[in-house]
């Protein structure tokens, strides 16, 4: 069984002990953590502490630190520009993209997005953290505030890709090296104007095959295939 992970961006270590409270404490209680169980605490920036549970109380869990490790940042910068779509579908894409190794997520308003405003940033951040915990990504991906489509053009990247349902080239020819920025459109597809302006900004239109994928599926499949092409799997 995998060790339970506890996310504490600023763990307070005193006399070799960490006190876990609030939401992370509740997660340990729900997961039935018990004394003498081994768990790990991570700060989201690569530092991980191996710990042993010493006490699970009503309002806090006490951990004894055994050792500290530092994990390097992912060697491949994989950035996802994800159009805002139905909430459930967007949150699925968010969760699974983190699990398969996306390092930065930039939601944006596309021409055919069926979302006009966003008030779920805190929930989305929690989804990112939980996905990082589940998949043992000790560097929590950056989740940015929603932006416009054109704002993505200013993001530096060696490989700039738009996953398109038409007129796309094979993925292999568009992956020039990291960092990679790939864009996934809304459920209604890209507008002709968006595709033209993206190409003008140096993006390659890429096809993932003859099938028409849902936006959330394209995000997951695209991230996985890009990592494969970069030799990162």
PDB file of N, CA and C in Angstrom, residues 16 18 26 38 82-83 86 91 95 112 114 128 132 134 137 147 149 152 158 176 195 199-200 204 209 211 213-214:
ATOM      1  N   UNK A  16      11.780  17.785  16.204  1.00  0.00           N
ATOM      2  CA  UNK A  16      11.643  16.576  15.394  1.00  0.00           C
ATOM      3  C   UNK A  16      10.215  16.128  15.173  1.00  0.00           C
ATOM      4  N   UNK A  18       6.146  17.143  13.662  1.00  0.00           N
ATOM      5  CA  UNK A  18       5.276  17.975  12.839  1.00  0.00           C
ATOM      6  C   UNK A  18       3.852  17.805  13.331  1.00  0.00           C
ATOM      7  N   UNK A  26      -7.820  16.122   8.754  1.00  0.00           N
ATOM      8  CA  UNK A  26      -9.071  15.418   8.459  1.00  0.00           C
ATOM      9  C   UNK A  26      -8.851  14.303   7.439  1.00  0.00           C
ATOM     10  N   UNK A  38       3.618   4.760   8.926  1.00  0.00           N
ATOM     11  CA  UNK A  38       4.548   5.623   8.206  1.00  0.00           C
ATOM     12  C   UNK A  38       3.782   6.473   7.189  1.00  0.00           C
ATOM     13  N   UNK A  82      -5.656  25.057 -21.158  1.00  0.00           N
ATOM     14  CA  UNK A  82      -6.915  24.317 -21.212  1.00  0.00           C
ATOM     15  C   UNK A  82      -8.090  25.275 -21.302  1.00  0.00           C
ATOM     16  N   UNK A  83      -8.854  25.182 -22.398  1.00  0.00           N
ATOM     17  CA  UNK A  83     -10.037  26.021 -22.539  1.00  0.00           C
ATOM     18  C   UNK A  83     -11.039  25.699 -21.436  1.00  0.00           C
ATOM     19  N   UNK A  86     -17.289  22.643 -19.488  1.00  0.00           N
ATOM     20  CA  UNK A  86     -18.177  22.217 -18.404  1.00  0.00           C
ATOM     21  C   UNK A  86     -17.359  21.903 -17.153  1.00  0.00           C
ATOM     22  N   UNK A  91     -12.661  19.726 -14.489  1.00  0.00           N
ATOM     23  CA  UNK A  91     -12.023  19.213 -13.274  1.00  0.00           C
ATOM     24  C   UNK A  91     -11.435  17.826 -13.497  1.00  0.00           C
ATOM     25  N   UNK A  95      -7.417  17.079 -12.982  1.00  0.00           N
ATOM     26  CA  UNK A  95      -6.915  15.997 -12.138  1.00  0.00           C
ATOM     27  C   UNK A  95      -5.990  15.064 -12.907  1.00  0.00           C
ATOM     28  N   UNK A 112     -15.503  29.628 -28.061  1.00  0.00           N
ATOM     29  CA  UNK A 112     -16.670  28.772 -27.866  1.00  0.00           C
ATOM     30  C   UNK A 112     -16.747  28.168 -26.466  1.00  0.00           C
ATOM     31  N   UNK A 114     -18.157  27.587 -22.970  1.00  0.00           N
ATOM     32  CA  UNK A 114     -19.504  27.786 -22.445  1.00  0.00           C
ATOM     33  C   UNK A 114     -19.459  28.223 -20.980  1.00  0.00           C
ATOM     34  N   UNK A 128      -5.679  19.962  -7.795  1.00  0.00           N
ATOM     35  CA  UNK A 128      -4.285  19.827  -8.218  1.00  0.00           C
ATOM     36  C   UNK A 128      -3.445  19.204  -7.116  1.00  0.00           C
ATOM     37  N   UNK A 132      -1.589  15.576  -7.168  1.00  0.00           N
ATOM     38  CA  UNK A 132      -0.147  15.483  -6.952  1.00  0.00           C
ATOM     39  C   UNK A 132       0.169  14.496  -5.829  1.00  0.00           C
ATOM     40  N   UNK A 134      -1.708  11.924  -4.887  1.00  0.00           N
ATOM     41  CA  UNK A 134      -2.030  10.570  -5.341  1.00  0.00           C
ATOM     42  C   UNK A 134      -0.954  10.006  -6.247  1.00  0.00           C
ATOM     43  N   UNK A 137       3.736  13.285  -7.227  1.00  0.00           N
ATOM     44  CA  UNK A 137       4.457  14.391  -7.844  1.00  0.00           C
ATOM     45  C   UNK A 137       4.768  15.396  -6.731  1.00  0.00           C
ATOM     46  N   UNK A 147      -7.159  33.213 -18.194  1.00  0.00           N
ATOM     47  CA  UNK A 147      -6.683  34.319 -19.017  1.00  0.00           C
ATOM     48  C   UNK A 147      -7.365  34.261 -20.376  1.00  0.00           C
ATOM     49  N   UNK A 149      -7.297  33.818 -24.587  1.00  0.00           N
ATOM     50  CA  UNK A 149      -6.589  32.971 -25.526  1.00  0.00           C
ATOM     51  C   UNK A 149      -5.305  33.651 -26.012  1.00  0.00           C
ATOM     52  N   UNK A 152      -1.918  33.576 -24.075  1.00  0.00           N
ATOM     53  CA  UNK A 152      -1.067  32.384 -24.118  1.00  0.00           C
ATOM     54  C   UNK A 152       0.087  32.546 -25.103  1.00  0.00           C
ATOM     55  N   UNK A 158       9.632  26.052 -26.281  1.00  0.00           N
ATOM     56  CA  UNK A 158      10.346  25.546 -27.455  1.00  0.00           C
ATOM     57  C   UNK A 158       9.381  24.904 -28.435  1.00  0.00           C
ATOM     58  N   UNK A 176       9.555  19.731 -30.613  1.00  0.00           N
ATOM     59  CA  UNK A 176      10.923  20.139 -30.924  1.00  0.00           C
ATOM     60  C   UNK A 176      11.829  20.080 -29.698  1.00  0.00           C
ATOM     61  N   UNK A 195      -7.508  29.403 -34.808  1.00  0.00           N
ATOM     62  CA  UNK A 195      -6.492  28.575 -35.443  1.00  0.00           C
ATOM     63  C   UNK A 195      -5.530  29.424 -36.270  1.00  0.00           C
ATOM     64  N   UNK A 199      -1.500  29.902 -35.391  1.00  0.00           N
ATOM     65  CA  UNK A 199      -0.447  29.601 -36.367  1.00  0.00           C
ATOM     66  C   UNK A 199       0.442  30.822 -36.595  1.00  0.00           C
ATOM     67  N   UNK A 200      -0.167  31.986 -36.641  1.00  0.00           N
ATOM     68  CA  UNK A 200       0.603  33.205 -36.816  1.00  0.00           C
ATOM     69  C   UNK A 200       1.532  33.490 -35.653  1.00  0.00           C
ATOM     70  N   UNK A 204       2.001  25.034 -33.900  1.00  0.00           N
ATOM     71  CA  UNK A 204       1.732  24.010 -34.896  1.00  0.00           C
ATOM     72  C   UNK A 204       0.388  23.357 -34.586  1.00  0.00           C
ATOM     73  N   UNK A 209      -5.187  11.963 -34.400  1.00  0.00           N
ATOM     74  CA  UNK A 209      -5.793  10.836 -35.104  1.00  0.00           C
ATOM     75  C   UNK A 209      -7.138  11.208 -35.688  1.00  0.00           C
ATOM     76  N   UNK A 211     -10.069  10.094 -34.819  1.00  0.00           N
ATOM     77  CA  UNK A 211     -11.174  10.166 -33.864  1.00  0.00           C
ATOM     78  C   UNK A 211     -11.354  11.591 -33.336  1.00  0.00           C
ATOM     79  N   UNK A 213     -11.961  13.557 -30.174  1.00  0.00           N
ATOM     80  CA  UNK A 213     -11.876  13.343 -28.735  1.00  0.00           C
ATOM     81  C   UNK A 213     -12.575  14.467 -27.981  1.00  0.00           C
ATOM     82  N   UNK A 214     -13.155  14.133 -26.845  1.00  0.00           N
ATOM     83  CA  UNK A 214     -13.653  15.170 -25.957  1.00  0.00           C
ATOM     84  C   UNK A 214     -12.469  16.013 -25.479  1.00  0.00           C
TER      85      UNK A 214
END
